[in-house]
Coordinates of C-alpha atoms and ligand atoms in Angstrom, one line a residue:
M1 CA 12.2 8.6 27.3
K2 CA 13.4 5.3 25.8
I3 CA 13.4 4.8 22.0
I4 CA 11.9 1.4 21.1
A5 CA 12.2 1.0 17.4
A6 CA 11.2 -1.2 14.6
I7 CA 12.7 -1.5 11.1
I8 CA 10.8 -2.5 7.9
G9 CA 13.1 -3.9 5.1
T10 CA 16.6 -5.1 5.5
G11 CA 18.6 -3.8 2.5
V12 CA 19.7 -0.3 3.6
G13 CA 17.5 -1.0 6.6
L14 CA 20.4 -2.9 8.2
K15 CA 22.3 0.4 8.2
H16 CA 19.4 1.9 10.1
L17 CA 19.7 -0.9 12.6
E18 CA 23.4 -0.1 13.1
A19 CA 22.5 3.6 13.6
I20 CA 19.7 3.0 16.1
H21 CA 20.4 -0.1 18.1
N22 CA 22.2 0.7 21.4
Y23 CA 22.5 4.4 20.4
K24 CA 21.9 6.4 23.6
N25 CA 18.5 5.3 25.0
S26 CA 17.5 3.3 22.0
L27 CA 17.0 -0.3 21.0
V28 CA 15.5 -2.1 18.0
K29 CA 12.7 -4.5 19.2
I30 CA 11.3 -5.7 15.8
I31 CA 12.5 -6.2 12.3
C32 CA 10.0 -6.8 9.5
E33 CA 11.2 -8.5 6.3
K34 CA 9.1 -10.2 3.7
D35 CA 11.9 -12.1 1.9
K36 CA 11.8 -15.7 3.3
T37 CA 15.5 -16.4 2.8
K38 CA 16.4 -13.2 4.6
L39 CA 14.0 -14.1 7.4
K40 CA 16.0 -17.2 8.3
F41 CA 19.3 -15.3 8.2
L42 CA 17.9 -12.5 10.4
K43 CA 16.6 -14.9 13.0
K44 CA 20.0 -16.5 13.3
K45 CA 22.0 -13.2 13.3
F46 CA 19.7 -11.2 15.7
P47 CA 18.3 -13.7 18.2
Q48 CA 17.5 -10.9 20.7
I49 CA 15.3 -9.0 18.1
K50 CA 11.8 -10.2 17.1
I51 CA 11.8 -11.0 13.4
V52 CA 8.4 -10.8 11.6
D53 CA 7.0 -10.8 8.1
N54 CA 3.9 -8.8 8.8
E55 CA 4.3 -5.1 9.4
D56 CA 1.1 -4.9 11.4
Q57 CA 2.9 -6.6 14.3
I58 CA 4.9 -3.4 14.5
F59 CA 1.9 -1.0 14.3
S60 CA -0.1 -2.9 17.0
D61 CA 2.8 -2.9 19.4
K62 CA 2.2 -0.1 21.9
Q63 CA 5.8 0.0 23.0
I64 CA 7.2 0.9 19.6
N65 CA 7.7 4.7 19.3
L66 CA 9.9 4.9 16.3
V67 CA 9.6 3.1 12.9
S68 CA 12.3 3.1 10.3
I69 CA 10.8 2.5 6.9
A70 CA 13.4 1.0 4.5
S71 CA 11.0 -1.0 2.3
Y72 CA 10.5 -0.5 -1.5
D73 CA 9.5 3.1 -2.5
N74 CA 5.8 2.1 -3.3
Y75 CA 5.2 1.0 0.4
H76 CA 6.5 4.2 2.0
F77 CA 3.3 6.2 1.9
S78 CA 0.9 3.5 3.4
Q79 CA 3.5 2.7 6.1
I80 CA 3.9 6.4 7.0
V81 CA 0.1 6.7 7.3
K82 CA 0.0 3.7 9.6
C83 CA 2.8 5.2 11.7
I84 CA 0.9 8.4 12.1
K85 CA -2.3 6.7 12.9
N86 CA -0.6 4.6 15.5
K87 CA 1.5 7.5 16.9
K88 CA 4.9 6.3 15.9
N89 CA 7.8 8.6 14.9
I90 CA 9.2 8.0 11.5
I91 CA 12.5 7.6 9.8
V92 CA 11.7 7.1 6.1
E93 CA 14.0 6.2 3.2
K94 CA 13.8 8.6 0.3
P95 CA 11.4 9.2 -1.3
M96 CA 8.7 9.8 1.3
C97 CA 6.0 8.9 -1.3
L98 CA 5.5 8.7 -5.1
K99 CA 2.6 11.1 -5.7
I100 CA 1.8 14.7 -4.9
L101 CA -1.6 13.7 -3.5
E102 CA 0.1 11.4 -1.1
L103 CA 2.4 14.2 0.0
K104 CA -0.6 16.4 0.7
K105 CA -2.1 13.7 2.8
I106 CA 1.1 13.2 4.8
N107 CA 1.3 16.9 5.4
K108 CA -2.3 17.1 6.6
L109 CA -2.0 14.1 8.9
I110 CA 1.4 15.1 10.4
K111 CA 0.0 18.6 11.1
N112 CA -2.7 17.1 13.2
E113 CA -0.5 14.8 15.2
K114 CA 2.6 15.2 17.3
I115 CA 4.6 12.9 15.1
K116 CA 8.1 13.6 13.9
I117 CA 9.5 12.4 10.6
I118 CA 12.9 12.5 8.9
S119 CA 13.9 11.4 5.4
N120 CA 17.2 9.7 5.1
L121 CA 19.4 12.1 3.1
P122 CA 22.9 11.3 4.4
L123 CA 24.8 13.8 2.1
R124 CA 23.9 16.4 4.7
V125 CA 26.2 14.8 7.2
N126 CA 29.1 14.1 4.8
S127 CA 32.1 16.0 6.2
F128 CA 33.2 17.3 2.8
F129 CA 29.8 18.8 1.9
L130 CA 29.4 20.2 5.5
N131 CA 32.7 22.0 5.1
L132 CA 31.8 23.2 1.7
K133 CA 28.5 24.7 3.0
K134 CA 30.5 26.8 5.5
K135 CA 32.9 28.0 2.8
I136 CA 30.9 28.8 -0.4
P137 CA 29.9 32.5 -0.7
K138 CA 26.2 31.7 -1.5
N139 CA 25.3 35.1 -2.9
K140 CA 28.2 35.0 -5.4
V141 CA 27.4 31.6 -7.0
Y142 CA 26.1 32.2 -10.6
Y143 CA 26.1 28.5 -11.8
M144 CA 26.3 25.1 -10.2
E145 CA 26.3 21.5 -11.5
A146 CA 25.5 18.4 -9.4
D147 CA 25.5 14.9 -10.9
Y148 CA 24.3 11.8 -9.1
I149 CA 26.3 9.2 -11.0
W150 CA 24.9 5.9 -9.6
G151 CA 27.3 3.5 -11.1
R152 CA 25.2 0.5 -10.2
P153 CA 23.0 -0.1 -13.2
H154 CA 22.1 -3.6 -12.0
K155 CA 20.0 -2.0 -9.2
L156 CA 17.5 -0.8 -11.8
L157 CA 16.7 -4.5 -12.7
D158 CA 15.4 -5.4 -9.2
W159 CA 12.2 -4.1 -7.6
R160 CA 13.0 -0.7 -9.2
S161 CA 11.9 -2.1 -12.6
K162 CA 8.8 -3.7 -11.2
I163 CA 7.0 -1.0 -9.2
K164 CA 4.6 1.2 -11.2
D165 CA 5.6 4.7 -10.2
Y166 CA 9.4 4.4 -9.8
S167 CA 11.1 7.6 -10.7
I168 CA 14.8 8.3 -11.2
T169 CA 14.2 11.8 -9.9
L170 CA 12.7 10.5 -6.6
G171 CA 15.1 7.5 -6.5
A172 CA 18.4 9.3 -7.3
G173 CA 18.1 12.9 -8.4
I174 CA 16.5 13.7 -5.0
H175 CA 19.9 13.4 -3.2
M176 CA 21.5 16.1 -5.4
I177 CA 18.5 18.4 -5.5
D178 CA 18.5 18.3 -1.6
L179 CA 22.2 18.9 -1.5
V180 CA 22.0 21.9 -3.8
M181 CA 19.1 23.5 -2.0
W182 CA 20.8 22.9 1.4
L183 CA 24.2 24.2 0.2
L184 CA 22.6 27.3 -1.3
K185 CA 20.0 27.8 1.4
S186 CA 17.6 28.6 -1.4
K187 CA 14.7 27.1 -3.3
P188 CA 14.3 26.9 -7.1
I189 CA 11.6 28.9 -8.8
S190 CA 11.2 26.7 -11.9
V191 CA 12.5 23.6 -13.6
Q192 CA 12.9 22.3 -17.1
S193 CA 13.7 18.6 -17.4
F194 CA 14.7 16.1 -20.0
G195 CA 15.1 12.3 -19.7
N196 CA 15.9 9.2 -21.7
N197 CA 16.4 5.5 -21.3
L198 CA 18.9 4.9 -24.0
G199 CA 21.4 3.5 -21.5
T200 CA 19.2 0.7 -20.2
K201 CA 17.5 -2.4 -21.6
K202 CA 14.1 -1.0 -22.3
I203 CA 12.4 -4.3 -22.1
V204 CA 13.2 -4.7 -18.4
F205 CA 13.5 -1.1 -17.1
K206 CA 10.8 0.8 -18.9
K207 CA 11.2 4.2 -17.2
K208 CA 13.8 6.9 -17.7
S209 CA 17.2 5.9 -16.4
F210 CA 18.8 9.3 -17.1
A211 CA 17.3 12.7 -16.3
L212 CA 18.7 16.2 -16.6
F213 CA 17.1 19.1 -14.7
I214 CA 17.7 22.8 -15.2
F215 CA 16.7 24.8 -12.2
E216 CA 16.2 28.6 -12.1
F217 CA 16.9 29.9 -8.6
P218 CA 16.3 33.5 -7.3
N219 CA 18.7 36.2 -8.6
N220 CA 19.1 34.4 -11.9
L221 CA 21.3 31.6 -10.5
I222 CA 21.1 28.5 -12.7
V223 CA 21.7 25.0 -11.5
K224 CA 22.1 21.9 -13.7
I225 CA 21.4 18.5 -12.0
T226 CA 21.5 15.0 -13.4
A227 CA 20.3 11.6 -12.2
N228 CA 22.4 9.1 -14.1
A229 CA 21.4 5.6 -13.2
A230 CA 22.6 3.8 -16.4
S231 CA 26.2 5.0 -15.9
I232 CA 29.3 2.8 -16.2
Y233 CA 31.2 4.6 -13.5
N234 CA 32.0 4.5 -9.8
H235 CA 29.1 5.6 -7.5
F236 CA 29.8 9.3 -7.1
H237 CA 28.2 12.7 -6.2
E238 CA 29.9 15.2 -8.5
L239 CA 29.7 18.9 -8.0
K240 CA 30.9 22.1 -9.7
I241 CA 30.4 25.5 -8.1
F242 CA 31.2 28.7 -10.0
T243 CA 31.4 32.2 -8.5
N244 CA 32.9 35.2 -10.2
N245 CA 36.2 34.7 -8.2
E246 CA 36.4 31.0 -7.3
T247 CA 35.5 27.6 -8.6
I248 CA 35.2 24.3 -6.8
T249 CA 35.1 21.0 -8.6
H250 CA 34.5 17.6 -6.9
C251 CA 34.6 14.6 -9.2
F252 CA 36.0 11.1 -9.4
A253 CA 39.4 12.4 -10.7
G254 CA 39.8 14.6 -7.6
T255 CA 38.6 17.7 -5.8
H256 CA 40.0 21.1 -6.8
H257 CA 39.8 24.7 -5.9
F258 CA 40.5 27.6 -8.3
I259 CA 40.8 31.2 -7.1
K260 CA 41.7 34.4 -8.9
K261 CA 44.4 36.5 -7.2
K262 CA 46.0 39.5 -8.8
N263 CA 44.8 38.4 -12.2
K264 CA 46.3 35.0 -11.8
I265 CA 44.3 31.8 -11.3
I266 CA 45.7 29.7 -8.4
H267 CA 44.8 26.0 -8.4
N268 CA 44.9 23.7 -5.4
K269 CA 43.9 20.1 -4.9
I270 CA 41.7 19.5 -1.9
N271 CA 41.8 16.3 0.2
A272 CA 38.1 15.8 0.5
E273 CA 36.7 13.7 3.2
Y274 CA 34.5 11.7 0.8
P275 CA 32.5 9.4 0.7
D276 CA 32.9 9.6 4.5
K277 CA 30.8 6.5 5.1
K278 CA 31.5 6.5 8.9
N279 CA 29.3 9.6 9.4
R280 CA 26.3 8.4 7.4
K281 CA 24.4 7.2 10.5
K282 CA 24.6 10.7 12.0
L283 CA 21.4 11.9 10.3
I284 CA 19.4 9.1 12.0
Q285 CA 21.2 9.6 15.3
N286 CA 20.5 13.3 15.2
F287 CA 16.8 12.5 14.8
I288 CA 17.0 10.3 17.9
D289 CA 18.7 13.1 19.7
N290 CA 15.9 15.4 18.7
L291 CA 13.2 12.9 19.9
L292 CA 15.0 12.6 23.2
N293 CA 15.7 16.3 23.6
K294 CA 13.5 18.9 21.8
N295 CA 16.3 21.5 22.2
I296 CA 18.4 19.6 19.7
K297 CA 17.5 20.8 16.2
P298 CA 16.8 18.2 13.5
I299 CA 19.2 18.3 10.5
I300 CA 16.2 18.4 8.1
S301 CA 12.9 20.1 9.0
F302 CA 9.6 18.7 7.9
K303 CA 9.0 21.8 5.8
E304 CA 12.4 21.2 4.0
Q305 CA 11.3 17.6 3.3
L306 CA 8.0 18.8 1.8
D307 CA 9.7 21.5 -0.3
L308 CA 12.2 18.9 -1.6
M309 CA 9.3 16.5 -2.6
N310 CA 7.5 19.4 -4.4
V311 CA 10.7 20.2 -6.4
C312 CA 11.0 16.6 -7.4
F313 CA 7.4 16.3 -8.5
A314 CA 7.7 19.5 -10.5
A315 CA 10.9 18.1 -12.1
D316 CA 9.0 14.9 -13.1
K317 CA 6.1 16.9 -14.4
S318 CA 8.5 18.7 -16.7
I319 CA 9.8 15.5 -18.1
Q320 CA 6.2 14.3 -18.8
T321 CA 4.9 17.5 -20.2
K322 CA 8.1 18.7 -21.9
K323 CA 7.5 22.1 -20.5
K324 CA 9.1 24.4 -18.0
I325 CA 7.3 24.1 -14.7
K326 CA 6.9 26.8 -12.0
I327 CA 7.4 25.1 -8.6
N328 CA 4.7 25.5 -6.0
Y329 CA 5.6 25.1 -2.4
Ligands
NAD1 N1 19.3 7.1 1.5 C1 20.0 6.3 0.7 O1 21.2 6.7 0.4 C2 19.5 5.0 0.1 C3 20.3 4.0 -0.4 C4 19.8 2.9 -0.9 C5 18.4 2.7 -0.8 N2 17.6 3.7 -0.3 C6 16.1 3.5 -0.3 O2 15.9 2.4 0.7 C7 14.7 1.7 0.3 C8 15.1 0.2 0.1 O3 16.1 0.1 -0.9 P1 17.3 -1.0 -0.8 O4 18.3 -0.6 -1.7 O5 17.6 -1.3 0.6 O6 16.5 -2.3 -1.4 P2 16.9 -3.8 -1.2 O7 16.2 -4.5 -2.3 O8 18.4 -3.9 -1.1 O9 16.3 -4.1 0.2 C9 14.9 -3.9 0.5 C10 14.5 -5.0 1.5 O10 13.2 -4.6 2.0 C11 12.3 -5.8 2.0 N3 11.0 -5.2 1.8 C12 10.5 -4.4 0.8 N4 9.3 -4.0 1.1 C13 8.9 -4.6 2.3 C14 7.8 -4.5 3.1 N5 6.7 -3.9 2.7 N6 7.8 -5.2 4.2 C15 8.9 -5.9 4.6 N7 10.0 -6.0 3.9 C16 10.0 -5.3 2.8 C17 12.8 -6.5 0.8 O11 12.4 -7.9 0.9 C18 14.3 -6.4 0.8 O12 14.9 -7.3 1.6 C19 14.2 2.3 -1.0 O13 13.2 3.2 -0.7 C20 15.4 3.0 -1.6 O14 15.1 4.2 -2.3 C21 18.1 4.8 0.1

């Protein structure tokens, strides 16, 4: 099998191009971009790739068997549906969609077709987090904190301030929610969320730019997650994991391990492989491996992607209703 791919959107989509083009049996045949200035640049930079401004040129091309969706969040759902209807495998930027009804439709359509889909959640291939996953004694964790500190407030002022259903939970918090569920190999039972927009200019960005989620996991484990888009800070994924015997803290000031030995607390600094940008493309490349050889397991299953979206929708519902929400999977 040969992978003939297309990419929609060339912000982070250019990273998808790097991951796909010339990887194993793969090439990118078409790039779709609707920004006229970028179109000119793309035609010059990639003369061997067909550059178009109408996505239907991708869906009508019978050769294309993989579409990478890196458009604005509000286009993901309709582009996923077109992919499924035209039998094209899908890499989709997070979030997969913006409404629970859309998620239900995707689930129904994918179940009927032999299409594979992966959401781009690259923290799962980050060396530091992979290492951490092997080391943390999951059943001993009693509390965890995970903060998505975006550190790029200007990003809220672009398309993110214009689209109707933009959500900071689906746009930022989703990375930490997935990271926590994956590290703990567990799903939260309920969520209580809070949000504000005190850190942003309300006239331009009308939605919440900060959100705090308190998740209850099985066995009384509690996790606090924040999505902090207004932050004046460096882009960082901060983490604190507490067990009765050990603590790991990963923040901009450094990564540390604390352990209790003979009633003494021993403290070590860890040289974390973070942000580990070189490995980010591995998630997409593993998906291609899985398309080429079904014995290779995908890093994220379809069910995990659905569960993650359900958790995010429940977290947003809690912000709207100001109530604790039981999460349905
Ligand atoms: N996984 C991650 O870590 C990560 C990081 C950044 C962005 N994202 C996601 O990637 C997507 C794109 O964000 P970005 O930061 O690259 O934005 P961006 O504004 O930098 O780039 C998006 C590009 O896509 C084009 N575009 C948008 N909709 C299109 C459409 N329907 N057809 C053709 N072209 C279209 C725009 O003209 C623009 O050039 C978003 O869904 C965002 O949430 C994910």
